[in-house]
Amino acid sequence: MEKKNTWKTYTAKQLKDCDAFCKGYIDFLSDAKTEREAVEVMEGEMKAAGYRPLDEYIAKGTPLKKGDKVYRINMKKGVVMFNMGSDDLEEGLNILGAHIDSPRLDIKSDPLYEDGGFALLDTHYYGGIKKYQWVTLPLAIHGVIARKDGTVVKVAVGEKPEDPVFFVSDLLIHLAQEQMVKPAASVIEGEALDVIVGNRPLRFGKAAKDAKEKDTAAKDAVKKGVLDILKKQYGVTEEDFLSAELEVVPAGRAREAGFDRSMILSYGQDDRVCAYGSFEAMLDVKTVKRTACCILVDKEEIGSVGATGMQSKFFENTVAELLALAGKPGELALRRCLAHSTMLSSDVSSAFDPLYAQSFDKKNVAFLGGGMVLNKFTGARGKSGSNDANAEYIAQIRKIYEAEQINFQMAELGKVDLGGGGTIAYIMALYGMNVIDSGVAVLSMHSPWEATSKADVYETMRGYKAFLQKAQRL
Ligand code: MN
Ligand code: MN
């Protein structure tokens, strides 16, 4: 089948709109590098767009009615939002879902040590990464440190032009004879991904009274120097690392890529590209017949686990609250609402890479610029771990997209025996709703700098909007 290039379908106005939309997306990628930061940025936008906290409705028992717009935040790392439609809630929701966590290096609980005159932070990588890609890059540290007194300090160092950055070292090529013949999986070991954060010893001139005391003070003086800075800048001690969530990510803003500026190069496009598109589509849709919903979750990259992952009951509990406030309380109404829902479960898809052409089936892979991606199924080695969307449901989506002139491409990750991946789709499908995997094609997925096409980013957002307005219960 012939695949259409989205750029060729755009009018002058669409080209302009696409560029304006991607400008906002580039800002979002640059300002929201962690799940917490994404939620914070989004909450500001939701409030400005007239969304109100669902918990206010719950506390006062305020009934929910058509046109109401509400949201609920899950432990500062996930968010769900609803735009109440005119249809009965038992008829189901039109749901957009994506995740806002990305592969990175997490700082361990007891991380700070000194060796060879350096202060280093020990890390444990998060999600699937090629470890060798994370050395000798400028890195930033983002996250929170929670103190025992209940206060939480926010950290974001390495993004402003005047900020220092951090880095992981690599062995010089001159001595790398043994390293260079290792398999790529072990050329950089996980325990070798420690981040260098300092090299200057703290000076103990006045504090140390005698020679012996001076000696003790001088031990690990570089580490002490870093702790001294942390104390002064953030008011935290070494023990406070025990209750911190600090993420090491590539430093710097997202950029336009190519002479033609047709692409975006950035950290964390998996899956902030689908999250942003879904979120903006949701904000843009004013009135709906079927209640519209957007759920953005954490922990997808490590199996959707934990209280903030898709497997948590947060979503189900929140829909139960929604139904109760809309005058439809009870278990059966909840079951019906979820079973009758339809969903676009989004995540990035692999884009064809001409330098690794042998890894893809050209007929069944997404192309950068080829438009919104729909995956009937994902999974690995015989579709294992996949959600497999119903043919009838795909037919409905095709019809909507044809009518709305949304350019889309059906795709799989790559050649069937080579691997695969999972998403949150199968978890939502457990309720008996129709779910299809969808999203944006990404080149160099899970690398520190992933690439997308601006046309795909914009087209997929258009696809989300059309879905919210037109998808029907099957
Ligand atoms: Mn991923
Ligand atoms: Mn993903």
GROMACS .gro file of N, CA and C in nm, residues 43-136:
model
  282
   43GLU      N    1  -0.058   2.140   3.501
   43GLU     CA    2  -0.159   2.193   3.595
   43GLU      C    3  -0.182   2.341   3.570
   44GLY      N    4  -0.074   2.414   3.544
   44GLY     CA    5  -0.088   2.556   3.513
   44GLY      C    6  -0.175   2.578   3.390
   45GLU      N    7  -0.150   2.498   3.288
   45GLU     CA    8  -0.228   2.512   3.163
   45GLU      C    9  -0.374   2.472   3.182
   46MET      N   10  -0.395   2.368   3.262
   46MET     CA   11  -0.533   2.322   3.286
   46MET      C   12  -0.613   2.429   3.357
   47LYS      N   13  -0.552   2.488   3.460
   47LYS     CA   14  -0.623   2.593   3.535
   47LYS      C   15  -0.659   2.709   3.443
   48ALA      N   16  -0.563   2.747   3.358
   48ALA     CA   17  -0.588   2.858   3.266
   48ALA      C   18  -0.699   2.824   3.167
   49ALA      N   19  -0.717   2.695   3.138
   49ALA     CA   20  -0.819   2.654   3.041
   49ALA      C   21  -0.953   2.624   3.107
   50GLY      N   22  -0.964   2.654   3.235
   50GLY     CA   23  -1.094   2.636   3.302
   50GLY      C   24  -1.115   2.500   3.366
   51TYR      N   25  -1.011   2.419   3.373
   51TYR     CA   26  -1.023   2.290   3.444
   51TYR      C   27  -1.011   2.314   3.594
   52ARG      N   28  -1.091   2.239   3.673
   52ARG     CA   29  -1.086   2.255   3.819
   52ARG      C   30  -1.057   2.122   3.885
   53PRO      N   31  -0.994   2.124   4.004
   53PRO     CA   32  -0.960   1.998   4.071
   53PRO      C   33  -1.086   1.917   4.105
   54LEU      N   34  -1.087   1.791   4.067
   54LEU     CA   35  -1.200   1.702   4.098
   54LEU      C   36  -1.217   1.690   4.249
   55ASP      N   37  -1.106   1.697   4.322
   55ASP     CA   38  -1.113   1.683   4.468
   55ASP      C   39  -1.196   1.793   4.533
   56GLU      N   40  -1.204   1.911   4.469
   56GLU     CA   41  -1.293   2.017   4.522
   56GLU      C   42  -1.439   1.975   4.509
   57TYR      N   43  -1.473   1.913   4.397
   57TYR     CA   44  -1.611   1.863   4.377
   57TYR      C   45  -1.641   1.753   4.479
   58ILE      N   46  -1.543   1.664   4.499
   58ILE     CA   47  -1.564   1.551   4.590
   58ILE      C   48  -1.584   1.604   4.732
   59ALA      N   49  -1.500   1.698   4.775
   59ALA     CA   50  -1.506   1.750   4.912
   59ALA      C   51  -1.642   1.815   4.941
   60LYS      N   52  -1.696   1.887   4.841
   60LYS     CA   53  -1.822   1.958   4.863
   60LYS      C   54  -1.943   1.879   4.815
   61GLY      N   55  -1.918   1.766   4.748
   61GLY     CA   56  -2.029   1.689   4.692
   61GLY      C   57  -2.098   1.763   4.578
   62THR      N   58  -2.027   1.853   4.512
   62THR     CA   59  -2.085   1.928   4.400
   62THR      C   60  -2.115   1.835   4.283
   63PRO      N   61  -2.240   1.833   4.235
   63PRO     CA   62  -2.271   1.745   4.121
   63PRO      C   63  -2.194   1.787   3.996
   64LEU      N   64  -2.155   1.689   3.916
   64LEU     CA   65  -2.089   1.718   3.788
   64LEU      C   66  -2.193   1.722   3.679
   65LYS      N   67  -2.183   1.822   3.594
   65LYS     CA   68  -2.279   1.832   3.484
   65LYS      C   69  -2.207   1.855   3.352
   66LYS      N   70  -2.285   1.841   3.246
   66LYS     CA   71  -2.233   1.858   3.111
   66LYS      C   72  -2.151   1.988   3.099
   67GLY      N   73  -2.036   1.979   3.037
   67GLY     CA   74  -1.953   2.097   3.017
   67GLY      C   75  -1.851   2.121   3.127
   68ASP      N   76  -1.868   2.052   3.242
   68ASP     CA   77  -1.770   2.068   3.350
   68ASP      C   78  -1.637   2.007   3.308
   69LYS      N   79  -1.530   2.073   3.350
   69LYS     CA   80  -1.395   2.024   3.318
   69LYS      C   81  -1.318   2.006   3.448
   70VAL      N   82  -1.276   1.883   3.473
   70VAL     CA   83  -1.209   1.854   3.601
   70VAL      C   84  -1.082   1.774   3.579
   71TYR      N   85  -0.992   1.783   3.677
   71TYR     CA   86  -0.869   1.704   3.671
   71TYR      C   87  -0.831   1.656   3.810
   72ARG      N   88  -0.749   1.553   3.812
   72ARG     CA   89  -0.700   1.500   3.939
   72ARG      C   90  -0.555   1.458   3.921
   73ILE      N   91  -0.472   1.497   4.015
   73ILE     CA   92  -0.329   1.466   4.007
   73ILE      C   93  -0.296   1.350   4.099
   74ASN      N   94  -0.214   1.257   4.050
   74ASN     CA   95  -0.177   1.138   4.126
   74ASN      C   96  -0.033   1.151   4.176
   75MET      N   97  -0.021   1.183   4.305
   75MET     CA   98   0.110   1.190   4.371
   75MET      C   99   0.212   1.275   4.294
   76LYS      N  100   0.163   1.380   4.231
   76LYS     CA  101   0.246   1.476   4.157
   76LYS      C  102   0.317   1.416   4.036
   77LYS      N  103   0.283   1.290   3.999
   77LYS     CA  104   0.355   1.225   3.889
   77LYS      C  105   0.263   1.174   3.778
   78GLY      N  106   0.135   1.196   3.795
   78GLY     CA  107   0.042   1.153   3.692
   78GLY      C  108  -0.080   1.244   3.699
   79VAL      N  109  -0.158   1.245   3.591
   79VAL     CA  110  -0.276   1.331   3.590
   79VAL      C  111  -0.385   1.270   3.503
   80VAL      N  112  -0.509   1.289   3.546
   80VAL     CA  113  -0.621   1.249   3.461
   80VAL      C  114  -0.717   1.368   3.453
   81MET      N  115  -0.771   1.391   3.335
   81MET     CA  116  -0.862   1.504   3.316
   81MET      C  117  -0.986   1.460   3.240
   82PHE      N  118  -1.097   1.528   3.268
   82PHE     CA  119  -1.224   1.493   3.205
   82PHE      C  120  -1.295   1.619   3.156
   83ASN      N  121  -1.357   1.607   3.040
   83ASN     CA  122  -1.446   1.711   2.988
   83ASN      C  123  -1.583   1.644   2.975
   84MET      N  124  -1.675   1.683   3.065
   84MET     CA  125  -1.803   1.612   3.075
   84MET      C  126  -1.891   1.634   2.951
   85GLY      N  127  -1.934   1.524   2.892
   85GLY     CA  128  -2.017   1.531   2.772
   85GLY      C  129  -2.165   1.528   2.804
   86SER      N  130  -2.247   1.529   2.698
   86SER     CA  131  -2.392   1.527   2.718
   86SER      C  132  -2.445   1.384   2.728
   87ASP      N  133  -2.372   1.286   2.676
   87ASP     CA  134  -2.417   1.146   2.684
   87ASP      C  135  -2.409   1.094   2.827
   88ASP      N  136  -2.491   0.991   2.854
   88ASP     CA  137  -2.485   0.921   2.982
   88ASP      C  138  -2.345   0.862   3.000
   89LEU      N  139  -2.289   0.875   3.121
   89LEU     CA  140  -2.153   0.824   3.145
   89LEU      C  141  -2.143   0.673   3.127
   90GLU      N  142  -2.255   0.602   3.149
   90GLU     CA  143  -2.252   0.457   3.131
   90GLU      C  144  -2.226   0.417   2.987
   91GLU      N  145  -2.245   0.512   2.897
   91GLU     CA  146  -2.216   0.487   2.755
   91GLU      C  147  -2.067   0.485   2.726
   92GLY      N  148  -1.990   0.525   2.826
   92GLY     CA  149  -1.844   0.518   2.812
   92GLY      C  150  -1.777   0.651   2.784
   93LEU      N  151  -1.646   0.648   2.790
   93LEU     CA  152  -1.564   0.767   2.769
   93LEU      C  153  -1.483   0.752   2.641
   94ASN      N  154  -1.441   0.863   2.584
   94ASN     CA  155  -1.337   0.860   2.480
   94ASN      C  156  -1.207   0.899   2.548
   95ILE      N  157  -1.115   0.804   2.555
   95ILE     CA  158  -0.996   0.821   2.639
   95ILE      C  159  -0.869   0.833   2.556
   96LEU      N  160  -0.787   0.931   2.591
   96LEU     CA  161  -0.650   0.940   2.537
   96LEU      C  162  -0.556   0.906   2.652
   97GLY      N  163  -0.459   0.821   2.626
   97GLY     CA  164  -0.364   0.786   2.733
   97GLY      C  165  -0.221   0.786   2.681
   98ALA      N  166  -0.129   0.826   2.767
   98ALA     CA  167   0.014   0.825   2.730
   98ALA      C  168   0.094   0.828   2.860
   99HIS      N  169   0.227   0.818   2.848
   99HIS     CA  170   0.306   0.823   2.972
   99HIS      C  171   0.405   0.938   2.970
  100ILE      N  172   0.440   0.985   3.091
  100ILE     CA  173   0.526   1.103   3.100
  100ILE      C  174   0.659   1.072   3.169
  101ASP      N  175   0.688   0.946   3.193
  101ASP     CA  176   0.821   0.909   3.243
  101ASP      C  177   0.907   0.872   3.123
  102SER      N  178   1.037   0.889   3.134
  102SER     CA  179   1.129   0.857   3.024
  102SER      C  180   1.253   0.788   3.079
  103PRO      N  181   1.321   0.709   2.996
  103PRO     CA  182   1.446   0.646   3.040
  103PRO      C  183   1.547   0.750   3.086
  104ARG      N  184   1.626   0.715   3.186
  104ARG     CA  185   1.719   0.812   3.247
  104ARG      C  186   1.807   0.739   3.347
  105LEU      N  187   1.889   0.815   3.420
  105LEU     CA  188   1.967   0.759   3.529
  105LEU      C  189   1.908   0.814   3.660
  106ASP      N  190   1.864   0.726   3.748
  106ASP     CA  191   1.815   0.769   3.879
  106ASP      C  192   1.929   0.762   3.980
  107ILE      N  193   1.931   0.857   4.071
  107ILE     CA  194   2.035   0.858   4.174
  107ILE      C  195   1.995   0.765   4.288
  108LYS      N  196   2.091   0.682   4.330
  108LYS     CA  197   2.063   0.583   4.436
  108LYS      C  198   2.038   0.650   4.571
  109SER      N  199   1.998   0.569   4.670
  109SER     CA  200   1.962   0.623   4.802
  109SER      C  201   2.083   0.669   4.883
  110ASP      N  202   2.195   0.597   4.869
  110ASP     CA  203   2.319   0.639   4.936
  110ASP      C  204   2.421   0.659   4.824
  111PRO      N  205   2.416   0.774   4.759
  111PRO     CA  206   2.485   0.786   4.629
  111PRO      C  207   2.622   0.854   4.632
  112LEU      N  208   2.646   0.941   4.730
  112LEU     CA  209   2.761   1.030   4.718
  112LEU      C  210   2.888   0.966   4.773
  113TYR      N  211   2.995   0.964   4.692
  113TYR     CA  212   3.122   0.911   4.740
  113TYR      C  213   3.236   0.983   4.669
  114GLU      N  214   3.355   0.964   4.725
  114GLU     CA  215   3.472   1.027   4.665
  114GLU      C  216   3.571   0.920   4.623
  115ASP      N  217   3.627   0.939   4.504
  115ASP     CA  218   3.730   0.846   4.455
  115ASP      C  219   3.817   0.919   4.354
  116GLY      N  220   3.948   0.900   4.367
  116GLY     CA  221   4.041   0.959   4.271
  116GLY      C  222   4.032   1.110   4.264
  117GLY      N  223   3.989   1.173   4.372
  117GLY     CA  224   3.980   1.318   4.372
  117GLY      C  225   3.850   1.372   4.315
  118PHE      N  226   3.759   1.282   4.280
  118PHE     CA  227   3.628   1.325   4.230
  118PHE      C  228   3.519   1.295   4.332
  119ALA      N  229   3.417   1.378   4.336
  119ALA     CA  230   3.294   1.343   4.406
  119ALA      C  231   3.200   1.288   4.299
  120LEU      N  232   3.140   1.172   4.329
  120LEU     CA  233   3.052   1.107   4.231
  120LEU      C  234   2.918   1.072   4.294
  121LEU      N  235   2.814   1.066   4.208
  121LEU     CA  236   2.683   1.018   4.251
  121LEU      C  237   2.656   0.886   4.182
  122ASP      N  238   2.628   0.785   4.263
  122ASP     CA  239   2.600   0.651   4.213
  122ASP      C  240   2.458   0.649   4.156
  123THR      N  241   2.441   0.583   4.042
  123THR     CA  242   2.307   0.583   3.980
  123THR      C  243   2.258   0.441   3.954
  124HIS      N  244   2.129   0.431   3.933
  124HIS     CA  245   2.063   0.307   3.891
  124HIS      C  246   1.978   0.345   3.771
  125TYR      N  247   2.009   0.294   3.654
  125TYR     CA  248   1.936   0.342   3.536
  125TYR      C  249   1.791   0.299   3.539
  126TYR      N  250   1.706   0.381   3.476
  126TYR     CA  251   1.561   0.363   3.477
  126TYR      C  252   1.514   0.339   3.334
  127GLY      N  253   1.453   0.223   3.310
  127GLY     CA  254   1.404   0.193   3.176
  127GLY      C  255   1.512   0.132   3.089
  128GLY      N  256   1.477   0.103   2.966
  128GLY     CA  257   1.570   0.036   2.874
  128GLY      C  258   1.663   0.136   2.808
  129ILE      N  259   1.790   0.129   2.842
  129ILE     CA  260   1.886   0.220   2.777
  129ILE      C  261   2.004   0.141   2.722
  130LYS      N  262   2.066   0.198   2.617
  130LYS     CA  263   2.197   0.151   2.573
  130LYS      C  264   2.296   0.229   2.659
  131LYS      N  265   2.357   0.163   2.757
  131LYS     CA  266   2.437   0.236   2.858
  131LYS      C  267   2.549   0.319   2.796
  132TYR      N  268   2.605   0.268   2.684
  132TYR     CA  269   2.718   0.340   2.624
  132TYR      C  270   2.679   0.478   2.570
  133GLN      N  271   2.546   0.500   2.550
  133GLN     CA  272   2.504   0.631   2.498
  133GLN      C  273   2.507   0.742   2.604
  134TRP      N  274   2.523   0.706   2.730
  134TRP     CA  275   2.506   0.804   2.838
  134TRP      C  276   2.637   0.860   2.893
  135VAL      N  277   2.749   0.821   2.833
  135VAL     CA  278   2.878   0.874   2.880
  135VAL      C  279   2.918   0.998   2.800
  136THR      N  280   3.001   1.082   2.860
  136THR     CA  281   3.057   1.203   2.799
  136THR      C  282   2.953   1.294   2.734
   0.00000   0.00000   0.00000
